PDB file of C-alpha atoms in Angstrom:
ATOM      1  CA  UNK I   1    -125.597 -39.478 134.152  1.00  0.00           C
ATOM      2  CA  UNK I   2    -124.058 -36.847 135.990  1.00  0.00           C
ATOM      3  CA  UNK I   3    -125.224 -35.531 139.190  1.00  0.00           C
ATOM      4  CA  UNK I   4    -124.868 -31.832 139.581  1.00  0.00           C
ATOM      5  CA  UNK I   5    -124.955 -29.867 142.220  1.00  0.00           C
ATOM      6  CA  UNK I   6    -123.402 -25.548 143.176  1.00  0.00           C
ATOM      7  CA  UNK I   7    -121.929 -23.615 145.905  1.00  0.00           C
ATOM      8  CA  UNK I   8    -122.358 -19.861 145.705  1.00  0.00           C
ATOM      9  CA  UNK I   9    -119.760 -18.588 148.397  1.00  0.00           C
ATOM     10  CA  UNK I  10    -120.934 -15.124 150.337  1.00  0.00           C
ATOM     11  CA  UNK I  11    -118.568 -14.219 152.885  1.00  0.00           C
ATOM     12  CA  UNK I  12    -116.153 -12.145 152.410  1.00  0.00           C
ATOM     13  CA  UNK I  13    -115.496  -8.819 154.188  1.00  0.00           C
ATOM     14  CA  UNK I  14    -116.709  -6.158 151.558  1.00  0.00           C
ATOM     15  CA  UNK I  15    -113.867  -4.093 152.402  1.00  0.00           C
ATOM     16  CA  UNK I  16    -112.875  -2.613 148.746  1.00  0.00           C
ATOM     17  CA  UNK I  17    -117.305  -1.569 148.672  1.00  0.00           C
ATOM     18  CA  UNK I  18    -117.029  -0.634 151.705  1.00  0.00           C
ATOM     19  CA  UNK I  19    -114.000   1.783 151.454  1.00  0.00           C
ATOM     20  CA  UNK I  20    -115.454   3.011 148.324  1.00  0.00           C
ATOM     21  CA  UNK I  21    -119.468   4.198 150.672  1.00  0.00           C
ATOM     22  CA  UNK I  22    -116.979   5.822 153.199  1.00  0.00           C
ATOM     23  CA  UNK I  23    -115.186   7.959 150.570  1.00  0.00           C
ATOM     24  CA  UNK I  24    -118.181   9.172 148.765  1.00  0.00           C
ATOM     25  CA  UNK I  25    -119.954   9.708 151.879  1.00  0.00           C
ATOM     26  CA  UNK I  26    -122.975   7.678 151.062  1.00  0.00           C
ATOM     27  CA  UNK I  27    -124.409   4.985 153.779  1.00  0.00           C
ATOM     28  CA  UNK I  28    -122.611   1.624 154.494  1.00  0.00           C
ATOM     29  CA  UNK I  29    -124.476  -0.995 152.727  1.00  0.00           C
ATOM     30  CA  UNK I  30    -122.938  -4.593 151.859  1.00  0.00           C
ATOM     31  CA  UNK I  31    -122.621  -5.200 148.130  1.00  0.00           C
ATOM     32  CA  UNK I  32    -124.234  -8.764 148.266  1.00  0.00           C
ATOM     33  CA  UNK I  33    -127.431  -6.507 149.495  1.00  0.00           C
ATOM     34  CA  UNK I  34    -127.095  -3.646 147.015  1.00  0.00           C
ATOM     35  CA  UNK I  35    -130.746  -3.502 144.580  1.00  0.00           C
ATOM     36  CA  UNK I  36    -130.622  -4.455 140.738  1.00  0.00           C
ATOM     37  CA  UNK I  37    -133.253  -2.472 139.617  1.00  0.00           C
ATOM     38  CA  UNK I  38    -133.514  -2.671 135.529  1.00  0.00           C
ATOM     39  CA  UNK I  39    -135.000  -5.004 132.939  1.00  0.00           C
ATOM     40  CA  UNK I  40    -132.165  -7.686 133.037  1.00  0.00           C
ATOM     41  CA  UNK I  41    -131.994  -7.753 136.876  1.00  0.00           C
ATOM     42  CA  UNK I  42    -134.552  -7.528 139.517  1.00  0.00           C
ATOM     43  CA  UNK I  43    -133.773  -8.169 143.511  1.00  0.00           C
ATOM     44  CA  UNK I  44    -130.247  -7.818 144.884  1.00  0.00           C
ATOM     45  CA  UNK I  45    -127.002  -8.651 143.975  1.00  0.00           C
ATOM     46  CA  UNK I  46    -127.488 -12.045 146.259  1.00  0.00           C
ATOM     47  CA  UNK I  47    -130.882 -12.988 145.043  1.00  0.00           C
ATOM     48  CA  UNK I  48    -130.166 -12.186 141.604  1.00  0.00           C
ATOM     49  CA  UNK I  49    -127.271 -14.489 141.395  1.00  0.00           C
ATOM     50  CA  UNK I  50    -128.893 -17.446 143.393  1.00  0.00           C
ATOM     51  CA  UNK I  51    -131.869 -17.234 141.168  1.00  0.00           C
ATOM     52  CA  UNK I  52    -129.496 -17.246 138.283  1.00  0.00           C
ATOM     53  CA  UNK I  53    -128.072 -20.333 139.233  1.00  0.00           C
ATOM     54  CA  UNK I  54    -130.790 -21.940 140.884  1.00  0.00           C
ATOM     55  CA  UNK I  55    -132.553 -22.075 137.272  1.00  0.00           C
ATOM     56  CA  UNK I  56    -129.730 -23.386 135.147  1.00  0.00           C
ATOM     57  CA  UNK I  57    -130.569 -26.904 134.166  1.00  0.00           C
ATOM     58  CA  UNK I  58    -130.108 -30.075 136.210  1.00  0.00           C
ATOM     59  CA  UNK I  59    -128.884 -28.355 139.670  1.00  0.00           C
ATOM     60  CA  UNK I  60    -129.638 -31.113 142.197  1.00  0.00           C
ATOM     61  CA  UNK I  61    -128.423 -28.588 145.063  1.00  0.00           C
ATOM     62  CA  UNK I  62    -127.180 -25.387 146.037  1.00  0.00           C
ATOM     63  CA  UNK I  63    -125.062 -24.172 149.037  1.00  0.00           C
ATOM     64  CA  UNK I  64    -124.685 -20.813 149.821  1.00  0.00           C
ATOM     65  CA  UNK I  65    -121.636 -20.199 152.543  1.00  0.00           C
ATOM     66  CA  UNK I  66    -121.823 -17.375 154.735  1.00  0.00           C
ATOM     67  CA  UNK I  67    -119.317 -15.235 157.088  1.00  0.00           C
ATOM     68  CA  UNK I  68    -118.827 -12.172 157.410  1.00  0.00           C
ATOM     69  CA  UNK I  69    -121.739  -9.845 157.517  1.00  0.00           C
ATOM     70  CA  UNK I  70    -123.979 -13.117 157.553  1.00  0.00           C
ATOM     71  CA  UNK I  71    -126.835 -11.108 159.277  1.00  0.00           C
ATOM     72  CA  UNK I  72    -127.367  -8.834 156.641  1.00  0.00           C
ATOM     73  CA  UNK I  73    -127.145 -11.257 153.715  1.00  0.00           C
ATOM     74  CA  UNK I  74    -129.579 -13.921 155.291  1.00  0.00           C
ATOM     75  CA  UNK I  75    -133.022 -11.914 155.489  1.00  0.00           C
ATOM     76  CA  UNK I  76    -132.277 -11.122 151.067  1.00  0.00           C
ATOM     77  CA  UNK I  77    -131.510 -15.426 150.960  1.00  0.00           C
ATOM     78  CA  UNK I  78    -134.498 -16.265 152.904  1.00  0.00           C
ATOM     79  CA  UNK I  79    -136.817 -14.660 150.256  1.00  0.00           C
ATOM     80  CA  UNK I  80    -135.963 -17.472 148.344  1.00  0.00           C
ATOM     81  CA  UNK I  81    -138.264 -20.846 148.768  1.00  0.00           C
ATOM     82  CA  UNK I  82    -136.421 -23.364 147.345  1.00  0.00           C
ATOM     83  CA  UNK I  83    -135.741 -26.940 149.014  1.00  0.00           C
ATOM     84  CA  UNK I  84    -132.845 -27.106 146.849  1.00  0.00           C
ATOM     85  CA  UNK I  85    -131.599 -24.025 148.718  1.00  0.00           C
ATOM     86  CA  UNK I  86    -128.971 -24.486 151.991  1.00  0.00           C
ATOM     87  CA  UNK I  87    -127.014 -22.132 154.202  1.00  0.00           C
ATOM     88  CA  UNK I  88    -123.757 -22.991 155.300  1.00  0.00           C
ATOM     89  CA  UNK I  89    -121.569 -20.475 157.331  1.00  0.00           C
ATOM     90  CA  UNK I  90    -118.215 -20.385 158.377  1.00  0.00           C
ATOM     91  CA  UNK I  91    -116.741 -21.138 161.876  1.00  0.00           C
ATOM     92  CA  UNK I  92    -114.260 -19.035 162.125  1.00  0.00           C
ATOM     93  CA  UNK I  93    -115.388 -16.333 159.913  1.00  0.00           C
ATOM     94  CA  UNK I  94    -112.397 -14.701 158.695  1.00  0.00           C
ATOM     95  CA  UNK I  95    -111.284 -17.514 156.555  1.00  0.00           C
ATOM     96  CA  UNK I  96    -110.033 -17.269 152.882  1.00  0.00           C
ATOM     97  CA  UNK I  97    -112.292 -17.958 149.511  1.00  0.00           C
ATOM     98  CA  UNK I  98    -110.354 -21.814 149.370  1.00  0.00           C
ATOM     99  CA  UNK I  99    -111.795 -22.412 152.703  1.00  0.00           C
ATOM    100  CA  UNK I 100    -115.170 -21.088 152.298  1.00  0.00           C
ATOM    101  CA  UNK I 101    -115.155 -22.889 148.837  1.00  0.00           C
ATOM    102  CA  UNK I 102    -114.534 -26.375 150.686  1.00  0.00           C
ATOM    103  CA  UNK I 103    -117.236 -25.897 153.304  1.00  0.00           C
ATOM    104  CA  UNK I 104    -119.499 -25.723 150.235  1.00  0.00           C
ATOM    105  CA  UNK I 105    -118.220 -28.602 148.737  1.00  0.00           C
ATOM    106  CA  UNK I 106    -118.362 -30.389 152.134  1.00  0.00           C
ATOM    107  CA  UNK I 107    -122.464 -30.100 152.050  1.00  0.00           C
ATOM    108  CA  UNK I 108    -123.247 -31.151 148.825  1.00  0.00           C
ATOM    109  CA  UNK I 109    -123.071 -34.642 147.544  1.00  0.00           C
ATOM    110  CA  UNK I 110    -122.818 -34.196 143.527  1.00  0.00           C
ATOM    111  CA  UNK I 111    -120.206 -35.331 140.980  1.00  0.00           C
ATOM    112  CA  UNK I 112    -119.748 -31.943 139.172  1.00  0.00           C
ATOM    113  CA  UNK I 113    -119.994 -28.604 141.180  1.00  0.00           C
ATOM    114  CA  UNK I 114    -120.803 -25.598 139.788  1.00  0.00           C
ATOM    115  CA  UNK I 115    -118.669 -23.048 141.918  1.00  0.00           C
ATOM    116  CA  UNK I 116    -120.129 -19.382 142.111  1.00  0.00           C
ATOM    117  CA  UNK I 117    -119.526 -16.335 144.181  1.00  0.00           C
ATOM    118  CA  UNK I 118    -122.486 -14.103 145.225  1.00  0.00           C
ATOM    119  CA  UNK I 119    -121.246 -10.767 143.735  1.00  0.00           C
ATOM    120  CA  UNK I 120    -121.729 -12.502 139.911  1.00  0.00           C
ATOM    121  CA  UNK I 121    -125.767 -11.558 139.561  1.00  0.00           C
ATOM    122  CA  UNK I 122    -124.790 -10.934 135.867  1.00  0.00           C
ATOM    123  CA  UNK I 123    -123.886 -14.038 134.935  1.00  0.00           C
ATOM    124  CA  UNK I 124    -126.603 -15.411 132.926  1.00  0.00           C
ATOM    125  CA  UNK I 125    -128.288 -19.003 133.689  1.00  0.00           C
ATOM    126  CA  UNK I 126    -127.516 -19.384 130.102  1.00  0.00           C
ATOM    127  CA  UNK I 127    -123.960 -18.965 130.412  1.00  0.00           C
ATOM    128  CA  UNK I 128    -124.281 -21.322 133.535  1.00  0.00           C
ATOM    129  CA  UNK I 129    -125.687 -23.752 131.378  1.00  0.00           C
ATOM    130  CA  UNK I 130    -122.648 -23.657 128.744  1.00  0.00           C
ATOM    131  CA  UNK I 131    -120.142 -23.717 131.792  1.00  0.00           C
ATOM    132  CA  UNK I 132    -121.521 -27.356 133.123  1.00  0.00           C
ATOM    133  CA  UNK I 133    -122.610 -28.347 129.092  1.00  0.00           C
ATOM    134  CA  UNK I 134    -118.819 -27.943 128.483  1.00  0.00           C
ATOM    135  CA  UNK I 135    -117.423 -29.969 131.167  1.00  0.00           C
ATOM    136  CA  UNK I 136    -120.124 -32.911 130.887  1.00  0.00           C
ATOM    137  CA  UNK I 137    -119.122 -33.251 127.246  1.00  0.00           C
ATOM    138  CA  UNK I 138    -115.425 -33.657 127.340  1.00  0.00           C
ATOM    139  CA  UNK I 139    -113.478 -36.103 127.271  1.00  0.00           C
ATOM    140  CA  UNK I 140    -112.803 -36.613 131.005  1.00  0.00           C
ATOM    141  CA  UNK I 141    -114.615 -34.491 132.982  1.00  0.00           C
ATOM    142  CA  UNK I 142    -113.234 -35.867 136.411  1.00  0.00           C
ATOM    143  CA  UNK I 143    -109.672 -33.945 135.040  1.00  0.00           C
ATOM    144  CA  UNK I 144    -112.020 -30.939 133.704  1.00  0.00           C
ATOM    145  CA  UNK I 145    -112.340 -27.449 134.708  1.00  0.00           C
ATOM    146  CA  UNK I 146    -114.751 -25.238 132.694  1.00  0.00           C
ATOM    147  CA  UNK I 147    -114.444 -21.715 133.326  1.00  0.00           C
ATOM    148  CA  UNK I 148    -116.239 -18.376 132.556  1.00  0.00           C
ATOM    149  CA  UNK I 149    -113.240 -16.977 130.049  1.00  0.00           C
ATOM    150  CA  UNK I 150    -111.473 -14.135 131.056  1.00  0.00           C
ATOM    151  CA  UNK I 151    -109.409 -13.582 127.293  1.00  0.00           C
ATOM    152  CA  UNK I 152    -109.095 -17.214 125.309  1.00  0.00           C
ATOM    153  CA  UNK I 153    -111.913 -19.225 124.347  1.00  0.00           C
ATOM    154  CA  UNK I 154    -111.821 -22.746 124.053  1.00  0.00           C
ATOM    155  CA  UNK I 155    -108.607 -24.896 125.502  1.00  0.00           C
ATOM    156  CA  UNK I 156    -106.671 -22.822 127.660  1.00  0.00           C
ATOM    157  CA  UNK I 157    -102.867 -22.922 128.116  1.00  0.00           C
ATOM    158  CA  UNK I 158    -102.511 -21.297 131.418  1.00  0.00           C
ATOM    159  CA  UNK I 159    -104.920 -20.690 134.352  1.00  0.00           C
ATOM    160  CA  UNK I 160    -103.564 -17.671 135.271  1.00  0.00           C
ATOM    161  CA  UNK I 161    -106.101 -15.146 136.104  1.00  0.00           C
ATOM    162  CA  UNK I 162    -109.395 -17.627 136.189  1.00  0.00           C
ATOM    163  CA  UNK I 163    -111.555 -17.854 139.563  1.00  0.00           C
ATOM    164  CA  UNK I 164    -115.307 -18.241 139.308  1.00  0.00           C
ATOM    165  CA  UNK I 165    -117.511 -18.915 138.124  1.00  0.00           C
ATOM    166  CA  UNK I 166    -116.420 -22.740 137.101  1.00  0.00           C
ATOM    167  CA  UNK I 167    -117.377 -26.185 136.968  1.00  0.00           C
ATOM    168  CA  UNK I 168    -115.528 -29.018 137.992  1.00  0.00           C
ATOM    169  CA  UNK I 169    -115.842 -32.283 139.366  1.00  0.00           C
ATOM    170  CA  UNK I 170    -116.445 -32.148 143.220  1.00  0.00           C
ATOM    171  CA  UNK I 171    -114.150 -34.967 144.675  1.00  0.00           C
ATOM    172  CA  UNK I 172    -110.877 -33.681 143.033  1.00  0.00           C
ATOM    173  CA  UNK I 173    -111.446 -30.539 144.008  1.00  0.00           C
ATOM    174  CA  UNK I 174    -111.739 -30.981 147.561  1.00  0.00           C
ATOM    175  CA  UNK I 175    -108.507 -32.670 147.738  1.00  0.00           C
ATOM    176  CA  UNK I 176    -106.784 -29.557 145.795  1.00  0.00           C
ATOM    177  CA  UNK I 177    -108.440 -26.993 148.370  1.00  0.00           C
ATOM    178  CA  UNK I 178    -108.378 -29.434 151.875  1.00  0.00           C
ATOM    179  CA  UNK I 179    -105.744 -27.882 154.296  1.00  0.00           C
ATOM    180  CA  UNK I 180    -105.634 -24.335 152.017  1.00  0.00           C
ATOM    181  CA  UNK I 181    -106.381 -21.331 152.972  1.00  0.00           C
ATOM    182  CA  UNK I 182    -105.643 -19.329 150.230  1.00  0.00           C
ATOM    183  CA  UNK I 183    -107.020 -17.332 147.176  1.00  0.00           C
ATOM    184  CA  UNK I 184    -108.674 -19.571 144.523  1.00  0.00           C
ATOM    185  CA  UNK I 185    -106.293 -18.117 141.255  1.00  0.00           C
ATOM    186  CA  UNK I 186    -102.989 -19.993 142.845  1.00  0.00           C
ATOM    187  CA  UNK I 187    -104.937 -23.403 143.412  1.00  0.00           C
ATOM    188  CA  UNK I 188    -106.532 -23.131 140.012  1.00  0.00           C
ATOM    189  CA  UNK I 189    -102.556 -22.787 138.838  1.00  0.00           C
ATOM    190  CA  UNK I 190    -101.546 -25.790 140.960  1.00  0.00           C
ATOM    191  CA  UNK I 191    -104.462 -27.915 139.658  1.00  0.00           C
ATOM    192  CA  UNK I 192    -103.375 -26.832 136.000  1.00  0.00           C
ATOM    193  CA  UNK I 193    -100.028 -27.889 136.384  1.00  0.00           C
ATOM    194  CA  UNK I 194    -101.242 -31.171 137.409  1.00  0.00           C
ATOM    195  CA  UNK I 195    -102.882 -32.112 134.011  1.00  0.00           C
ATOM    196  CA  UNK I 196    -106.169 -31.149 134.278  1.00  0.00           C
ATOM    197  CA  UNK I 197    -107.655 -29.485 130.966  1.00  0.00           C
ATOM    198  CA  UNK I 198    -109.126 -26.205 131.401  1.00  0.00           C
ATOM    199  CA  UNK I 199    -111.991 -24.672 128.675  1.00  0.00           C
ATOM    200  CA  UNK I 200    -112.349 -20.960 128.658  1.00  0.00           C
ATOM    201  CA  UNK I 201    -116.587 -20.739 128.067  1.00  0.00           C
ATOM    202  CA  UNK I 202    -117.614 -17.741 126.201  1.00  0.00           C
ATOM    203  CA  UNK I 203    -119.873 -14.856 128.033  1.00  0.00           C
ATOM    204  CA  UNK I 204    -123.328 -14.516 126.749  1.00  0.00           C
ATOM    205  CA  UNK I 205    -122.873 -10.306 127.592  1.00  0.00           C
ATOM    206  CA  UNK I 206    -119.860  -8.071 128.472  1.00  0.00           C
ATOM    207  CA  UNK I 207    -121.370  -7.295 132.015  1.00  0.00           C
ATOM    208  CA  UNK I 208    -120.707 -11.068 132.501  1.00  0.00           C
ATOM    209  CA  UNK I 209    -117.166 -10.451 132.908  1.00  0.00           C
ATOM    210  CA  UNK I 210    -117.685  -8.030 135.953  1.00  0.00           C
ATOM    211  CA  UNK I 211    -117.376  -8.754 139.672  1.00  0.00           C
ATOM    212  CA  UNK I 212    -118.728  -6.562 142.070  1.00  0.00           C
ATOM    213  CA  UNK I 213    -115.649  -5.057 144.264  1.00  0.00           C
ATOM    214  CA  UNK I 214    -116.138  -1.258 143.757  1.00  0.00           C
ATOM    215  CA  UNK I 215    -118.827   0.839 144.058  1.00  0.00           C
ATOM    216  CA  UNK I 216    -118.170   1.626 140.267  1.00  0.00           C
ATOM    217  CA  UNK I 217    -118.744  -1.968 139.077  1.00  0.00           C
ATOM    218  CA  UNK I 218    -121.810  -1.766 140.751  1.00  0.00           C
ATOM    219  CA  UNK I 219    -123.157   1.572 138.777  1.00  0.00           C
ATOM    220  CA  UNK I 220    -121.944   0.018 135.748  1.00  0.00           C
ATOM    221  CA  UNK I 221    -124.359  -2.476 135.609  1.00  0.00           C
ATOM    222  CA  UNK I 222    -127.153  -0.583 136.568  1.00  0.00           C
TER     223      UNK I 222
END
């Protein structure tokens, strides 16, 4: 059976939310730390999402990787008891998403990894679930990325425009993102190219489909 395992990745420099406080006046606030206040979400956007994923079925492990603004995230992470639950954060901070992506990988010790970022609290654990369902279940999930959709469903023929959230199988992708420093679309495109069969998994909710970059997005969901 397959061993499965996630890295949420939580450190990057909020500079498109943070641009957005400064123009409408309103105080500086990270978005990872921002409250989801409604019937679907409770918390922050950070706690939200780790919870999310933290209840989707079979997850052995889950590393969250700091960086920037690491002092403000890590009082909303440390509400959560879970021995499951381990901070890693970046040395240097100002690193890309490929590189805070490996460090992840780097701590846990799975065969498939469930690969998150912090500012998806709307993804659903059920959704989660279909992500790493999908992968287990074809036909060689060590060549195998499953991948929230963002227009086809089903067998994809192209990876442009995926990122996270995904599953895939740990080992092979270390050795697409070692010596990278990069954003993840290109590597997704190089790991394409290389044979690997990508599944576009179908959103459980349109609000699934958002990441958090502007202060919009985040009123959207509210």
């Amino acid at each position: 059976m397959l061993t499965i395992s996630a890295v949420i990745t939580a450190a990057g420099k909020n500079s498109r939310m943070r641009k957005d406080q400064e123009e409408m006046n309103i105080p500086l606030q990270n978005k990872l730390t921002l409250p989801l206040n409604s019937k679907e979400y409770s918390n922050t956007v950070i706690e939200t999402t780790i919870r999310n994923v933290l209840n989707t079925d079979n997850i052995d492990e889950c590393t969250v990787v700091l960086g920037h603004y690491s002092e403000e995230i890590l009082p909303f992470i440390d509400n959560i008891h879970d021995d499951r639950l381990k901070i890693v954060i970046n040395d240097p901070v100002d690193v890309g998403l490929s590189v805070s992506l490996l460090n992840g990988l780097q701590n846990i010790s799975s065969d498939i990894a469930l690969c998150v970022t912090g500012d998806q609290p709307t993804v659903s654990t059920k959704t989660f679930n279909n992500i790493i369902d999908t992968i287990i279940n074809s036909e060689n999930p060590k060549k195998t990325i499953s991948v929230l959709r963002r227009i086809e469903i089903g067998k994809l023929d192209s990876a442009v425009g995926l990122g996270m959230p995904f599953a895939a199988d740990r080992k092979e992708l270390i050795k697409y993102l070692k010596d990278k420093d990069d954003n993840l679309n290109p590597i997704l495109r190089e790991i394409f190219a290389d044979g690997f069969d990508f599944y576009g998994v179908e959103e459980n909710h349109p609000n699934e489909l958002i990441n958090i970059n502007h202060y919009s997005e985040y009123e959207s969901i509210l």
